[in-house]
Amino acid sequence: MSTNDASAAETSNLSPSAPATNKTQSTDAQGQFTEAVDDLIDQLQHKFDTVSREMFGKFDDMARRLDDLEASLSVAADVGTTSTPTPAK
């Protein structure tokens, strides 16, 4: 066996492990990507929940204020109609 044959045999022995290493690196990269996407989705979910809570709080506050305004207008209308006598002609 010549030295060229020996180095060819060594190269062929290295080839099967190279795809395994690439596959491991690919799996690691895929796992890191999946983890990053999961973290991003969790962050977006947290932000969405926060914004939703704030919006519903503001809607509730606005509804309460509108109810108060409606009640005060109703009271003002009742006071205005009962206290103002109609002029007799």
mmCIF file of N, CA and C in Angstrom:
data_model
loop_
_atom_site.group_PDB
_atom_site.id
_atom_site.type_symbol
_atom_site.label_atom_id
_atom_site.label_comp_id
_atom_site.label_asym_id
_atom_site.label_seq_id
_atom_site.Cartn_x
_atom_site.Cartn_y
_atom_site.Cartn_z
ATOM 1 N N MET A 1 0.846 -1.168 0.000
ATOM 2 C CA MET A 1 0.000 0.000 0.000
ATOM 3 C C MET A 1 0.888 1.226 0.000
ATOM 4 N N SER A 2 0.638 2.150 -0.886
ATOM 5 C CA SER A 2 1.462 3.351 -0.978
ATOM 6 C C SER A 2 0.946 4.396 -0.004
ATOM 7 N N THR A 3 1.683 5.495 0.116
ATOM 8 C CA THR A 3 1.265 6.571 1.023
ATOM 9 C C THR A 3 -0.004 7.247 0.524
ATOM 10 N N ASN A 4 -0.193 7.300 -0.784
ATOM 11 C CA ASN A 4 -1.428 7.873 -1.327
ATOM 12 C C ASN A 4 -2.637 7.019 -0.952
ATOM 13 N N ASP A 5 -2.456 5.695 -0.991
ATOM 14 C CA ASP A 5 -3.542 4.799 -0.605
ATOM 15 C C ASP A 5 -3.865 4.947 0.881
ATOM 16 N N ALA A 6 -2.853 5.142 1.700
ATOM 17 C CA ALA A 6 -3.059 5.287 3.144
ATOM 18 C C ALA A 6 -3.799 6.585 3.452
ATOM 19 N N SER A 7 -3.418 7.680 2.787
ATOM 20 C CA SER A 7 -4.111 8.941 3.052
ATOM 21 C C SER A 7 -5.531 8.899 2.496
ATOM 22 N N ALA A 8 -5.760 8.182 1.425
ATOM 23 C CA ALA A 8 -7.105 8.037 0.889
ATOM 24 C C ALA A 8 -7.969 7.242 1.866
ATOM 25 N N ALA A 9 -7.381 6.231 2.502
ATOM 26 C CA ALA A 9 -8.118 5.436 3.480
ATOM 27 C C ALA A 9 -8.452 6.286 4.701
ATOM 28 N N GLU A 10 -7.507 7.129 5.134
ATOM 29 C CA GLU A 10 -7.767 8.006 6.275
ATOM 30 C C GLU A 10 -8.864 9.013 5.941
ATOM 31 N N THR A 11 -8.841 9.548 4.721
ATOM 32 C CA THR A 11 -9.852 10.503 4.294
ATOM 33 C C THR A 11 -11.220 9.841 4.271
ATOM 34 N N SER A 12 -11.277 8.607 3.790
ATOM 35 C CA SER A 12 -12.564 7.921 3.749
ATOM 36 C C SER A 12 -13.043 7.604 5.160
ATOM 37 N N ASN A 13 -12.125 7.389 6.092
ATOM 38 C CA ASN A 13 -12.516 7.152 7.481
ATOM 39 C C ASN A 13 -13.045 8.430 8.127
ATOM 40 N N LEU A 14 -12.583 9.596 7.706
ATOM 41 C CA LEU A 14 -13.028 10.858 8.273
ATOM 42 C C LEU A 14 -14.386 11.282 7.717
ATOM 43 N N SER A 15 -14.698 10.871 6.533
ATOM 44 C CA SER A 15 -15.939 11.296 5.892
ATOM 45 C C SER A 15 -17.196 10.920 6.673
ATOM 46 N N PRO A 16 -17.328 9.702 7.187
ATOM 47 C CA PRO A 16 -18.560 9.377 7.913
ATOM 48 C C PRO A 16 -18.755 10.234 9.168
ATOM 49 N N SER A 17 -17.683 10.626 9.825
ATOM 50 C CA SER A 17 -17.848 11.428 11.038
ATOM 51 C C SER A 17 -18.170 12.881 10.703
ATOM 52 N N ALA A 18 -17.769 13.365 9.547
ATOM 53 C CA ALA A 18 -18.046 14.751 9.172
ATOM 54 C C ALA A 18 -19.549 15.002 9.045
ATOM 55 N N PRO A 19 -20.310 14.143 8.368
ATOM 56 C CA PRO A 19 -21.754 14.382 8.328
ATOM 57 C C PRO A 19 -22.393 14.302 9.717
ATOM 58 N N ALA A 20 -21.874 13.429 10.569
ATOM 59 C CA ALA A 20 -22.426 13.332 11.921
ATOM 60 C C ALA A 20 -22.172 14.629 12.682
ATOM 61 N N THR A 21 -20.988 15.206 12.509
ATOM 62 C CA THR A 21 -20.667 16.473 13.165
ATOM 63 C C THR A 21 -21.557 17.577 12.615
ATOM 64 N N ASN A 22 -21.728 17.618 11.305
ATOM 65 C CA ASN A 22 -22.600 18.619 10.692
ATOM 66 C C ASN A 22 -24.042 18.444 11.160
ATOM 67 N N LYS A 23 -24.465 17.186 11.305
ATOM 68 C CA LYS A 23 -25.825 16.928 11.759
ATOM 69 C C LYS A 23 -25.999 17.399 13.203
ATOM 70 N N THR A 24 -24.975 17.163 14.029
ATOM 71 C CA THR A 24 -25.028 17.622 15.419
ATOM 72 C C THR A 24 -25.066 19.136 15.474
ATOM 73 N N GLN A 25 -24.241 19.792 14.664
ATOM 74 C CA GLN A 25 -24.232 21.253 14.626
ATOM 75 C C GLN A 25 -25.570 21.775 14.113
ATOM 76 N N SER A 26 -26.121 21.099 13.124
ATOM 77 C CA SER A 26 -27.416 21.500 12.578
ATOM 78 C C SER A 26 -28.507 21.357 13.634
ATOM 79 N N THR A 27 -28.451 20.263 14.391
ATOM 80 C CA THR A 27 -29.427 20.046 15.458
ATOM 81 C C THR A 27 -29.277 21.109 16.538
ATOM 82 N N ASP A 28 -28.021 21.443 16.899
ATOM 83 C CA ASP A 28 -27.780 22.492 17.894
ATOM 84 C C ASP A 28 -28.297 23.836 17.400
ATOM 85 N N ALA A 29 -28.014 24.153 16.142
ATOM 86 C CA ALA A 29 -28.473 25.423 15.571
ATOM 87 C C ALA A 29 -29.996 25.462 15.521
ATOM 88 N N GLN A 30 -30.602 24.351 15.158
ATOM 89 C CA GLN A 30 -32.061 24.283 15.106
ATOM 90 C C GLN A 30 -32.646 24.439 16.506
ATOM 91 N N GLY A 31 -32.016 23.825 17.489
ATOM 92 C CA GLY A 31 -32.474 23.957 18.870
ATOM 93 C C GLY A 31 -32.357 25.387 19.368
ATOM 94 N N GLN A 32 -31.248 26.038 19.028
ATOM 95 C CA GLN A 32 -31.066 27.437 19.424
ATOM 96 C C GLN A 32 -32.094 28.329 18.735
ATOM 97 N N PHE A 33 -32.343 28.063 17.469
ATOM 98 C CA PHE A 33 -33.337 28.844 16.729
ATOM 99 C C PHE A 33 -34.727 28.644 17.328
ATOM 100 N N THR A 34 -35.054 27.395 17.632
ATOM 101 C CA THR A 34 -36.353 27.097 18.240
ATOM 102 C C THR A 34 -36.492 27.795 19.583
ATOM 103 N N GLU A 35 -35.434 27.778 20.382
ATOM 104 C CA GLU A 35 -35.462 28.449 21.682
ATOM 105 C C GLU A 35 -35.630 29.960 21.514
ATOM 106 N N ALA A 36 -34.939 30.537 20.537
ATOM 107 C CA ALA A 36 -35.057 31.977 20.289
ATOM 108 C C ALA A 36 -36.475 32.336 19.844
ATOM 109 N N VAL A 37 -37.060 31.522 18.985
ATOM 110 C CA VAL A 37 -38.429 31.773 18.519
ATOM 111 C C VAL A 37 -39.413 31.636 19.680
ATOM 112 N N ASP A 38 -39.217 30.619 20.522
ATOM 113 C CA ASP A 38 -40.086 30.448 21.691
ATOM 114 C C ASP A 38 -39.988 31.642 22.628
ATOM 115 N N ASP A 39 -38.763 32.139 22.853
ATOM 116 C CA ASP A 39 -38.581 33.322 23.704
ATOM 117 C C ASP A 39 -39.282 34.537 23.103
ATOM 118 N N LEU A 40 -39.148 34.712 21.797
ATOM 119 C CA LEU A 40 -39.797 35.832 21.121
ATOM 120 C C LEU A 40 -41.319 35.737 21.239
ATOM 121 N N ILE A 41 -41.851 34.549 21.050
ATOM 122 C CA ILE A 41 -43.299 34.355 21.173
ATOM 123 C C ILE A 41 -43.753 34.642 22.602
ATOM 124 N N ASP A 42 -42.973 34.203 23.590
ATOM 125 C CA ASP A 42 -43.317 34.488 24.988
ATOM 126 C C ASP A 42 -43.310 35.987 25.259
ATOM 127 N N GLN A 43 -42.315 36.697 24.730
ATOM 128 C CA GLN A 43 -42.246 38.151 24.913
ATOM 129 C C GLN A 43 -43.447 38.833 24.269
ATOM 130 N N LEU A 44 -43.784 38.421 23.059
ATOM 131 C CA LEU A 44 -44.933 39.009 22.367
ATOM 132 C C LEU A 44 -46.233 38.715 23.111
ATOM 133 N N GLN A 45 -46.364 37.496 23.635
ATOM 134 C CA GLN A 45 -47.560 37.138 24.401
ATOM 135 C C GLN A 45 -47.667 38.006 25.647
ATOM 136 N N HIS A 46 -46.541 38.227 26.334
ATOM 137 C CA HIS A 46 -46.535 39.072 27.534
ATOM 138 C C HIS A 46 -46.931 40.507 27.179
ATOM 139 N N LYS A 47 -46.361 41.035 26.096
ATOM 140 C CA LYS A 47 -46.704 42.399 25.676
ATOM 141 C C LYS A 47 -48.174 42.496 25.281
ATOM 142 N N PHE A 48 -48.671 41.502 24.565
ATOM 143 C CA PHE A 48 -50.073 41.493 24.154
ATOM 144 C C PHE A 48 -50.989 41.464 25.372
ATOM 145 N N ASP A 49 -50.650 40.616 26.354
ATOM 146 C CA ASP A 49 -51.454 40.547 27.579
ATOM 147 C C ASP A 49 -51.454 41.882 28.310
ATOM 148 N N THR A 50 -50.292 42.525 28.380
ATOM 149 C CA THR A 50 -50.188 43.817 29.059
ATOM 150 C C THR A 50 -51.028 44.872 28.353
ATOM 151 N N VAL A 51 -50.905 44.952 27.035
ATOM 152 C CA VAL A 51 -51.668 45.941 26.267
ATOM 153 C C VAL A 51 -53.166 45.651 26.372
ATOM 154 N N SER A 52 -53.544 44.387 26.316
ATOM 155 C CA SER A 52 -54.962 44.025 26.433
ATOM 156 C C SER A 52 -55.514 44.447 27.789
ATOM 157 N N ARG A 53 -54.755 44.165 28.853
ATOM 158 C CA ARG A 53 -55.199 44.562 30.191
ATOM 159 C C ARG A 53 -55.362 46.066 30.289
ATOM 160 N N GLU A 54 -54.387 46.809 29.746
ATOM 161 C CA GLU A 54 -54.464 48.273 29.780
ATOM 162 C C GLU A 54 -55.678 48.777 28.996
ATOM 163 N N MET A 55 -55.911 48.193 27.824
ATOM 164 C CA MET A 55 -57.052 48.623 27.008
ATOM 165 C C MET A 55 -58.369 48.343 27.716
ATOM 166 N N PHE A 56 -58.523 47.148 28.271
ATOM 167 C CA PHE A 56 -59.766 46.827 28.971
ATOM 168 C C PHE A 56 -59.951 47.713 30.190
ATOM 169 N N GLY A 57 -58.861 48.045 30.872
ATOM 170 C CA GLY A 57 -58.949 48.970 31.999
ATOM 171 C C GLY A 57 -59.416 50.343 31.556
ATOM 172 N N LYS A 58 -58.887 50.807 30.430
ATOM 173 C CA LYS A 58 -59.296 52.115 29.907
ATOM 174 C C LYS A 58 -60.740 52.080 29.410
ATOM 175 N N PHE A 59 -61.150 50.969 28.796
ATOM 176 C CA PHE A 59 -62.548 50.841 28.362
ATOM 177 C C PHE A 59 -63.487 50.876 29.565
ATOM 178 N N ASP A 60 -63.115 50.152 30.617
ATOM 179 C CA ASP A 60 -63.944 50.158 31.830
ATOM 180 C C ASP A 60 -64.019 51.550 32.432
ATOM 181 N N ASP A 61 -62.885 52.254 32.470
ATOM 182 C CA ASP A 61 -62.857 53.616 33.005
ATOM 183 C C ASP A 61 -63.723 54.543 32.154
ATOM 184 N N MET A 62 -63.618 54.403 30.832
ATOM 185 C CA MET A 62 -64.417 55.239 29.937
ATOM 186 C C MET A 62 -65.908 54.940 30.111
ATOM 187 N N ALA A 63 -66.266 53.683 30.247
ATOM 188 C CA ALA A 63 -67.674 53.323 30.444
ATOM 189 C C ALA A 63 -68.193 53.902 31.759
ATOM 190 N N ARG A 64 -67.382 53.828 32.812
ATOM 191 C CA ARG A 64 -67.789 54.395 34.100
ATOM 192 C C ARG A 64 -67.963 55.901 33.997
ATOM 193 N N ARG A 65 -67.043 56.571 33.322
ATOM 194 C CA ARG A 65 -67.143 58.021 33.163
ATOM 195 C C ARG A 65 -68.360 58.412 32.327
ATOM 196 N N LEU A 66 -68.653 57.636 31.291
ATOM 197 C CA LEU A 66 -69.847 57.911 30.481
ATOM 198 C C LEU A 66 -71.123 57.698 31.292
ATOM 199 N N ASP A 67 -71.125 56.660 32.113
ATOM 200 C CA ASP A 67 -72.291 56.437 32.984
ATOM 201 C C ASP A 67 -72.470 57.601 33.953
ATOM 202 N N ASP A 68 -71.359 58.081 34.528
ATOM 203 C CA ASP A 68 -71.427 59.236 35.439
ATOM 204 C C ASP A 68 -71.929 60.478 34.708
ATOM 205 N N LEU A 69 -71.432 60.701 33.489
ATOM 206 C CA LEU A 69 -71.862 61.857 32.700
ATOM 207 C C LEU A 69 -73.351 61.760 32.376
ATOM 208 N N GLU A 70 -73.782 60.583 31.966
ATOM 209 C CA GLU A 70 -75.201 60.379 31.653
ATOM 210 C C GLU A 70 -76.065 60.627 32.888
ATOM 211 N N ALA A 71 -75.618 60.140 34.029
ATOM 212 C CA ALA A 71 -76.383 60.349 35.265
ATOM 213 C C ALA A 71 -76.433 61.829 35.630
ATOM 214 N N SER A 72 -75.307 62.538 35.486
ATOM 215 C CA SER A 72 -75.306 63.968 35.830
ATOM 216 C C SER A 72 -76.148 64.771 34.844
ATOM 217 N N LEU A 73 -76.141 64.401 33.575
ATOM 218 C CA LEU A 73 -76.994 65.085 32.597
ATOM 219 C C LEU A 73 -78.467 64.814 32.878
ATOM 220 N N SER A 74 -78.769 63.609 33.282
ATOM 221 C CA SER A 74 -80.152 63.271 33.615
ATOM 222 C C SER A 74 -80.619 64.068 34.829
ATOM 223 N N VAL A 75 -79.746 64.185 35.837
ATOM 224 C CA VAL A 75 -80.084 64.968 37.027
ATOM 225 C C VAL A 75 -80.241 66.430 36.651
ATOM 226 N N ALA A 76 -79.341 66.954 35.830
ATOM 227 C CA ALA A 76 -79.419 68.355 35.413
ATOM 228 C C ALA A 76 -80.687 68.608 34.606
ATOM 229 N N ALA A 77 -81.063 67.672 33.766
ATOM 230 C CA ALA A 77 -82.289 67.834 32.970
ATOM 231 C C ALA A 77 -83.515 67.804 33.872
ATOM 232 N N ASP A 78 -83.507 66.919 34.875
ATOM 233 C CA ASP A 78 -84.634 66.854 35.817
ATOM 234 C C ASP A 78 -84.732 68.131 36.638
ATOM 235 N N VAL A 79 -83.621 68.644 37.088
ATOM 236 C CA VAL A 79 -83.612 69.879 37.875
ATOM 237 C C VAL A 79 -84.046 71.045 37.004
ATOM 238 N N GLY A 80 -83.600 71.088 35.784
ATOM 239 C CA GLY A 80 -83.947 72.177 34.876
ATOM 240 C C GLY A 80 -85.421 72.197 34.529
ATOM 241 N N THR A 81 -86.051 71.076 34.378
ATOM 242 C CA THR A 81 -87.467 71.042 34.003
ATOM 243 C C THR A 81 -88.378 71.280 35.197
ATOM 244 N N THR A 82 -87.971 70.899 36.375
ATOM 245 C CA THR A 82 -88.846 71.073 37.538
ATOM 246 C C THR A 82 -88.688 72.437 38.188
ATOM 247 N N SER A 83 -87.519 73.034 38.113
ATOM 248 C CA SER A 83 -87.319 74.311 38.802
ATOM 249 C C SER A 83 -87.648 75.508 37.930
ATOM 250 N N THR A 84 -87.676 75.359 36.639
ATOM 251 C CA THR A 84 -87.972 76.481 35.762
ATOM 252 C C THR A 84 -89.463 76.489 35.450
ATOM 253 N N PRO A 85 -90.172 77.468 35.972
ATOM 254 C CA PRO A 85 -91.604 77.521 35.656
ATOM 255 C C PRO A 85 -91.808 77.970 34.221
ATOM 256 N N THR A 86 -92.823 77.445 33.617
ATOM 257 C CA THR A 86 -93.137 77.847 32.256
ATOM 258 C C THR A 86 -93.896 79.172 32.309
ATOM 259 N N PRO A 87 -93.521 80.096 31.470
ATOM 260 C CA PRO A 87 -94.214 81.388 31.487
ATOM 261 C C PRO A 87 -95.662 81.244 31.017
ATOM 262 N N ALA A 88 -96.570 81.907 31.704
ATOM 263 C CA ALA A 88 -97.989 81.860 31.339
ATOM 264 C C ALA A 88 -98.283 82.986 30.378
ATOM 265 N N LYS A 89 -99.010 82.712 29.359
ATOM 266 C CA LYS A 89 -99.357 83.734 28.379
ATOM 267 C C LYS A 89 -100.806 83.984 28.412
#
